[in-house]
XYZ file of C-alpha atoms in Angstrom:
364
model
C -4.117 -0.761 55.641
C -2.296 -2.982 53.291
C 1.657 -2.988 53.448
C 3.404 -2.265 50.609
C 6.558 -4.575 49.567
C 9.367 -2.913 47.473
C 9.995 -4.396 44.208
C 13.144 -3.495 42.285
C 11.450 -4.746 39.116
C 13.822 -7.562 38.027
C 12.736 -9.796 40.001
C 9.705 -9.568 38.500
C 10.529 -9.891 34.696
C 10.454 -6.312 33.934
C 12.607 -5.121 31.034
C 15.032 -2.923 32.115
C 15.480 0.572 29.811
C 18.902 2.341 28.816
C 19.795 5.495 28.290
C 20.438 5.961 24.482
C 24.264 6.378 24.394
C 25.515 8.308 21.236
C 29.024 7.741 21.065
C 28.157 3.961 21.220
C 25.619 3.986 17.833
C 27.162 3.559 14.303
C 24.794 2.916 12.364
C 20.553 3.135 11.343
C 20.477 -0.634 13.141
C 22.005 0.522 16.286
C 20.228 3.360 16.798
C 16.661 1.840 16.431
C 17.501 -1.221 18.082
C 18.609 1.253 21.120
C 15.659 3.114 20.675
C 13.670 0.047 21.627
C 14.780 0.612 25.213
C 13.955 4.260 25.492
C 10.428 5.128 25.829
C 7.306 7.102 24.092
C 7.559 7.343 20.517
C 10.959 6.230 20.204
C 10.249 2.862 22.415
C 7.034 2.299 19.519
C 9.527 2.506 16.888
C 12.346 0.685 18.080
C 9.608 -2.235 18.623
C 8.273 -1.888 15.156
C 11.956 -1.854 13.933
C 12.508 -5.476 15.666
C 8.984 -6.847 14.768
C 9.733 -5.979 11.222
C 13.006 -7.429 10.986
C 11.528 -10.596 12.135
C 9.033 -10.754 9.469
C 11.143 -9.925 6.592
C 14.068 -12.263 7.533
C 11.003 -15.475 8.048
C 11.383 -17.758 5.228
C 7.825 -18.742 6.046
C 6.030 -15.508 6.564
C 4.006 -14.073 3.622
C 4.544 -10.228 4.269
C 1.878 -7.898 2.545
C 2.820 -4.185 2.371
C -0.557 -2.149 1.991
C 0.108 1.671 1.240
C -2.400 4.737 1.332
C -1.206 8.569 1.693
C 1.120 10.416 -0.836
C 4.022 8.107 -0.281
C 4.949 8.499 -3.832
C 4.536 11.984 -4.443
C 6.119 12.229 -1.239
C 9.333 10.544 -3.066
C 8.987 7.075 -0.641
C 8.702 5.080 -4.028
C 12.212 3.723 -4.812
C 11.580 2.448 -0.515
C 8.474 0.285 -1.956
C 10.780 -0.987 -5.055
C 13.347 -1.582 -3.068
C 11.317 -3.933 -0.683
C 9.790 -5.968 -3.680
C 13.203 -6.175 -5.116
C 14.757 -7.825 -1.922
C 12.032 -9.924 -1.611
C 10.499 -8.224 1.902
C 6.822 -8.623 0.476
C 5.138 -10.957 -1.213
C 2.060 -8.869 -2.310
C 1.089 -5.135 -2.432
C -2.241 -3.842 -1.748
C -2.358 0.063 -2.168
C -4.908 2.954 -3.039
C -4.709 3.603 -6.972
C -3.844 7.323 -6.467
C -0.217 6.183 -5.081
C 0.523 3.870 -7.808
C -0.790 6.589 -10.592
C 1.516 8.868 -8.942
C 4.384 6.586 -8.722
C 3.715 5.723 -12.212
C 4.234 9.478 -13.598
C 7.851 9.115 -11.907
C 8.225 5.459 -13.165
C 8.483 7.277 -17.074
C 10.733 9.849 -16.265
C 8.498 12.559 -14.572
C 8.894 15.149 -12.005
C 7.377 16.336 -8.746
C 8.111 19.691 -7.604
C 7.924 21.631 -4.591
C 5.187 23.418 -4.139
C 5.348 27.282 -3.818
C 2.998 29.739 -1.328
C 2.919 32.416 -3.024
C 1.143 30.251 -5.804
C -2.662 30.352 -5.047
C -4.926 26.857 -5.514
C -6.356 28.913 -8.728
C -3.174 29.856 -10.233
C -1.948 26.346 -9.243
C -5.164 24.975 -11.730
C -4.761 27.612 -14.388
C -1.024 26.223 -15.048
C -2.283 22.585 -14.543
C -0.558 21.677 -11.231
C -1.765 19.618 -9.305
C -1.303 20.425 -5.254
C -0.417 17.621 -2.419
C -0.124 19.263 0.454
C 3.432 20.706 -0.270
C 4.422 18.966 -3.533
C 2.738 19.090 -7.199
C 2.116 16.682 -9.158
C 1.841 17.853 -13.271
C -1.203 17.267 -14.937
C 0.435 16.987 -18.060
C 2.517 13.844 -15.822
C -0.961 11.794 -16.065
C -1.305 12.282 -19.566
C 1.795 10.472 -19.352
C 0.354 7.598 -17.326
C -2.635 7.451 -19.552
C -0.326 6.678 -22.340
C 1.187 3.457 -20.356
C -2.124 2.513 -19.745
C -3.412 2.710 -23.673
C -0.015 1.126 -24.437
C -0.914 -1.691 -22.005
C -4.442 -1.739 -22.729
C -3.897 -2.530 -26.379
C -3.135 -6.204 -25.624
C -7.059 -6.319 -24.493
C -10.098 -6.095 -25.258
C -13.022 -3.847 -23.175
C -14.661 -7.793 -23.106
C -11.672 -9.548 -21.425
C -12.584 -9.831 -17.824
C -9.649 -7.825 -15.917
C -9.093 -6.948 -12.189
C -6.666 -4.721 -10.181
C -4.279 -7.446 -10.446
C -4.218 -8.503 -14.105
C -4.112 -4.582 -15.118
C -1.475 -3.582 -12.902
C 0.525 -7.122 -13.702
C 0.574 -5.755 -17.384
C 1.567 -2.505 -16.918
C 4.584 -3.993 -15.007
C 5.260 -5.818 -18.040
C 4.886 -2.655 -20.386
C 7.302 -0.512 -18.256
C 9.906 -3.683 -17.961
C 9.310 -4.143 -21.704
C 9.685 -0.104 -22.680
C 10.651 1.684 -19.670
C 14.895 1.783 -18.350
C 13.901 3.689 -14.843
C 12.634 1.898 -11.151
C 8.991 1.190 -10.667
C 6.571 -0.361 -8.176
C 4.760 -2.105 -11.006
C 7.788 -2.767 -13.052
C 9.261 -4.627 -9.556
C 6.494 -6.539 -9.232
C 6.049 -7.608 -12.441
C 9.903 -8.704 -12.413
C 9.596 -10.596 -8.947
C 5.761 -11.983 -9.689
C 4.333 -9.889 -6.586
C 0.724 -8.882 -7.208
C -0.434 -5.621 -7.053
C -4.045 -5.099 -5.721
C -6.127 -2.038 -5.700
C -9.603 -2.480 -3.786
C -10.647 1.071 -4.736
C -9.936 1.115 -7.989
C -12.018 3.502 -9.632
C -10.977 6.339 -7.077
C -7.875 6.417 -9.178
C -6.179 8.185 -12.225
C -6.215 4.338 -13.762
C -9.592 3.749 -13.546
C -10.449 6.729 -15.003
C -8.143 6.313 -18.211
C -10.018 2.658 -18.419
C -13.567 3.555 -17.820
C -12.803 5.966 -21.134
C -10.746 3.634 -22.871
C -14.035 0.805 -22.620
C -15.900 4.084 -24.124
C -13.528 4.559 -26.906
C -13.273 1.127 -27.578
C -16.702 0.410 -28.051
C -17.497 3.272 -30.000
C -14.797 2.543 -32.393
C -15.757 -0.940 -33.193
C -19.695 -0.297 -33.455
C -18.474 2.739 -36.111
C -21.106 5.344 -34.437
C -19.070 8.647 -34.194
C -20.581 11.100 -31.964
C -23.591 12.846 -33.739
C -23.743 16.541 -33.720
C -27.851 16.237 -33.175
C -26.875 14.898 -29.612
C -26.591 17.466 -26.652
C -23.642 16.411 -24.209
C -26.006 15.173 -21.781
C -27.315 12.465 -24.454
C -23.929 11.197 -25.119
C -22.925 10.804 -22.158
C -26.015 8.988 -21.351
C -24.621 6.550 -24.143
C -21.205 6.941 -23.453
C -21.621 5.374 -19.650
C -23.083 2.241 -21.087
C -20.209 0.983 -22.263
C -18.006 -0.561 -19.114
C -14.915 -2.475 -19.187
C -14.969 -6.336 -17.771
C -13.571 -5.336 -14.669
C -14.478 -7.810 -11.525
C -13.220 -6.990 -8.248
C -13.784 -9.858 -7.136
C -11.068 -12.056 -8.923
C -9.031 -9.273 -6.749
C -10.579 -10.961 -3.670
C -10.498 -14.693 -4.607
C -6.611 -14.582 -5.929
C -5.712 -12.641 -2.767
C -7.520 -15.345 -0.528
C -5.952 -18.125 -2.128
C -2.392 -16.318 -1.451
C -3.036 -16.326 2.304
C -4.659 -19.682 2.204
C -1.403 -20.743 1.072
C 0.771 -19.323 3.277
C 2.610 -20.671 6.513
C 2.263 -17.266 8.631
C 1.363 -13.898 7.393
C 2.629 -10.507 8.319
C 1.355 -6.926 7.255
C 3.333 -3.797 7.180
C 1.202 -0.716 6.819
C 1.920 2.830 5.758
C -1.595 4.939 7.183
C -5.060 3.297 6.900
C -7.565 3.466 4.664
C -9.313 0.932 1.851
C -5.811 -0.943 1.542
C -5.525 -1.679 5.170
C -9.150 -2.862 5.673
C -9.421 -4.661 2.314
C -5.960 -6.710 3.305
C -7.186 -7.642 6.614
C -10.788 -8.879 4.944
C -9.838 -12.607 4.343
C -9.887 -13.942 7.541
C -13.413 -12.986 8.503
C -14.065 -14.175 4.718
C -12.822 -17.529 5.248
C -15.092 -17.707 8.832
C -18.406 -16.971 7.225
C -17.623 -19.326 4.613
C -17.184 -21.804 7.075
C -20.256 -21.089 8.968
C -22.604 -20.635 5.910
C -21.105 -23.111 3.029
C -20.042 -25.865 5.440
C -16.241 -25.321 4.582
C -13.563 -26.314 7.081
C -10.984 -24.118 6.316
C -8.336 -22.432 8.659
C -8.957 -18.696 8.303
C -5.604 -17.128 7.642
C -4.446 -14.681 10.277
C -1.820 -12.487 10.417
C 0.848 -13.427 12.980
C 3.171 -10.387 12.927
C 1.782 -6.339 12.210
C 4.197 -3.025 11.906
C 2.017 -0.283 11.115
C 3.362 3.493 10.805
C 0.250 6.180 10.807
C 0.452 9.478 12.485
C -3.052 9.840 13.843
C -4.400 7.605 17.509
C -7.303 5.021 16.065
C -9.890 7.162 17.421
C -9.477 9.982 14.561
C -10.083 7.118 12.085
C -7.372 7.180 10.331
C -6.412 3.641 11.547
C -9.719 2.430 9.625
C -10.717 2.744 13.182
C -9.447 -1.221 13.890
C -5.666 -1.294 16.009
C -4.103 -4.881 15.703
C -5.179 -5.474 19.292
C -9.026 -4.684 18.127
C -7.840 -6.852 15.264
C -7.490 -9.643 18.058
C -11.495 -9.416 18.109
C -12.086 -10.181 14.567
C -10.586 -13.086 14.195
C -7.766 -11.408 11.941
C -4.585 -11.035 14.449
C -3.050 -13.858 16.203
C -3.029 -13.240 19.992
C -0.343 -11.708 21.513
C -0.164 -14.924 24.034
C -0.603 -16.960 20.941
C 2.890 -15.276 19.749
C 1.044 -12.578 18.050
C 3.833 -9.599 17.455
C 2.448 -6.220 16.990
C 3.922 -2.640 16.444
C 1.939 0.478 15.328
C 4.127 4.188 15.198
C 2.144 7.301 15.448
C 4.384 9.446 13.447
C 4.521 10.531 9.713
C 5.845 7.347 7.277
C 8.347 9.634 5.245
C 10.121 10.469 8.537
C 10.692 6.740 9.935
C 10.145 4.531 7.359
C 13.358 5.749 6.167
C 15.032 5.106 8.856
C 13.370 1.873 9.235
C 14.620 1.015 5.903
C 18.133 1.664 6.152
C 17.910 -0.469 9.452
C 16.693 -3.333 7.764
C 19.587 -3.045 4.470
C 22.071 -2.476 7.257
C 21.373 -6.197 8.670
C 20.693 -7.488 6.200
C 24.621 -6.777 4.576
C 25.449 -7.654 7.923
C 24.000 -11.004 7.519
C-alpha cells in the first residue's frame, strides 16, 4: 500500500483562497478582485474581471467585443458605448437584431416592461413586440427604417455595400442628425467597425432588401400593375437585390487581425458573432495550405466570455476557448494564453464588470 505524504499546499504552488471580507471592500474593483479568491461562480468571475482588465489596459492588444442576446433591449447599450468610447475595443461584431434594437433607443425611443396579464395576441394587436420581459414598439422600427432610408439615400442599390460600410454610415447619420448615445454613432466617432455576419436575420436587412425593391422600381418607372396577383409581384419584386457582399465583411476583418500585435475577445453569449469572430485564424491556415501563403494566422491571446448556459447546451456555439486551443484560434494556456468564461446572465455581471474596469481605470 502506498504511503501517503501530507502536503500543506504551499509548498507546492497552490494559490491560497480568502474569505471575502466585507468591511474591507469599497468599491466594484475590490470586490471582484476579492472574488477571484473565493470559489464557484464567483472565483470564474473574479478571473474574468482580471483577464479583462489586462486586455483593455494592453496598448498592443486588439480587443473585439462580439454581442448576441437582447443586451440592448435589455438596456446594456450605453455599457457597449461606453467601451467604444474609452477605447476598450477596437471592433464590434454583433447579431443585427441587437444593433436594430439599440438603434430604436439611439433616436429617442422607449422599451417598456412587459406586463402578464397582456397575452402574446393582445401584445400583436397593439403592435408590441415581446422579449422575454421587455417590449420593444413596432412603431420604434419604423423609426429605424427611417435612419436607414436617411442613410441609404447617399447610395445607390448598385454600390457594393457590406455590414461594415452600412453600419459605418448610419454612425455618420446619427452623429450628423442625432444629439443622444449610440453604438453606431460611437463607432463611427472612434473609427471602430461594426460587423454583422448574419445580416439579413435583422430589422436592417429587411428595410434594405425593400429599399433595393423600391429603388429599382422607381428608376425603371414600372408601378405595380393591377393585372398582377401578389404572388406575380413578388416574383418580380425579389429580383431586385442590393450589392451587398459579405465577404468584404470577412476580408476587412482579416486584415484587422493580420495587423494586430495580440488579439483579445470579450463575448456576451454565443451565437453567429462569436463563431464568425473566431473564423480568421482557421482562414488564414487553409490559405496557407492551399494558396501557398506564409502568413501567421492571427490568434487570440486573451478571452472573457459571459454566457449563462455550460457548452454542451450549445449556446457557447458549442466551441469553449480551451476547445478553441484545438482549432488553431486560442493561444495555449502554457503559451500565455489567458482565458475566462462566466456562466451567469451578462446584464447581471457585466455591470459589475464594468464599473470595475472605470473604477481602475480613474484610479490609474
Amino acid at each position: 500500500m502506498t504511503t501517503r505524504t501530507f502536503h500543506d499546499g504551499e509548498s507546492d504552488g497552490l494559490e491560497a483562497l480568502e474569505a471575502l471580507d466585507p468591511e474591507t471592500i469599497e468599491s466594484f474593483s475590490d470586490l471582484l478582485s476579492a472574488m477571484k479568491k473565493t470559489a464557484f461562480g464567483g472565483r470564474r468571475l473574479g478571473d474574468a474581471f482580471e483577464i479583462l482588465d489586462k486586455m483593455v489596459e494592453d496598448p498592443d492588444c486588439t480587443v473585439i467585443l462580439t454581442l448576441s442576446g437582447a443586451m440592448t433591449i435589455a438596456k446594456m447599450g450605453k455599457i457597449i458605448c461606453s467601451m467604444i468610447d474609452r477605447n476598450m475595443v477596437q471592433a464590434v461584431v454583433s447579431t443585427g437584431a441587437l444593433i436594430a434594437h439599440g438603434l430604436s433607443e439611439a433616436v429617442g425611443k422607449t422599451h417598456y416592461k412587459y406586463h402578464p396579464s397582456m397575452t402574446d395576441t393582445e401584445l400583436y394587436e397593439k403592435g408590441y413586440n415581446r422579449v422575454y420581459d421587455t417590449l420593444e414598439m413596432e412603431s420604434n422600427l419604423n423609426h429605424v427604417e427611417r435612419v436607414v432610408s436617411q442613410t441609404l439615400k447617399r447610395m445607390t442599390p448598385d454600390t457594393p455595400i457590406s455590414s461594415e460600410i452600412l453600419t459605418r454610415e448610419i454612425g455618420k447619420t446619427l452623429h450628423d442628425h442625432y444629439e443622444g448615445p449610440g453604438i453606431l454613432k460611437s463607432a463611427y466617432e472612434k473609427g471602430v467597425p461594426v460587423y454583422i455576419p448574419a445580416f439579413t436575420d435583422s430589422e436592417m436587412g429587411l428595410d434594405v432588401s425593400i429599399w433595393a425593391m423600391k429603388e429599382r422600381r422607381q428608376s425603371q418607372g414600372t408601378p405595380q400593375s393591377p393585372d398582377l396577383s401578389d404572388q406575380e409581384t413578388w416574383k418580380i419584386l425579389q429580383q431586385s437585390r442590393p450589392s451587398f457582399n459579405p465577404f468584404l465583411d470577412l476580408n476587412s476583418y482579416t486584415e484587422k487581425l493580420l495587423s494586430a500585435k495580440r488579439l483579445g475577445i470579450f463575448t456576451i453569449g454565443g451565437g453567429v458573432p462569436r463563431n464568425w469572430a473566431q473564423q480568421t485564424p482557421p482562414y488564414i491556415d487553409i490559405l496557407n495550405l492551399r494558396m501557398g501563403t506564409q502568413l501567421t494566422p492571427p490568434r487570440y491571446q486573451y478571452g472573457v466570455r459571459i454566457c449563462p448556459e455550460p457548452d454542451y447546451w450549445g449556446g457557447l456555439s458549442g466551441c469553449t476557448y480551451e476547445e478553441g486551443v484545438s482549432w488553431g484560434k486560442f493561444v495555449p494556456r502554457k503559451e500565455g494564453g489567458m482565458f475566462a468564461e462566466v456562466l451567469s446572465d451578462a446584464t447581471v455581471v457585466w455591470p459589475l464588470l464594468m464599473m470595475g474596469l472605470l473604477e481602475k481605470a480613474r484610479r490609474r
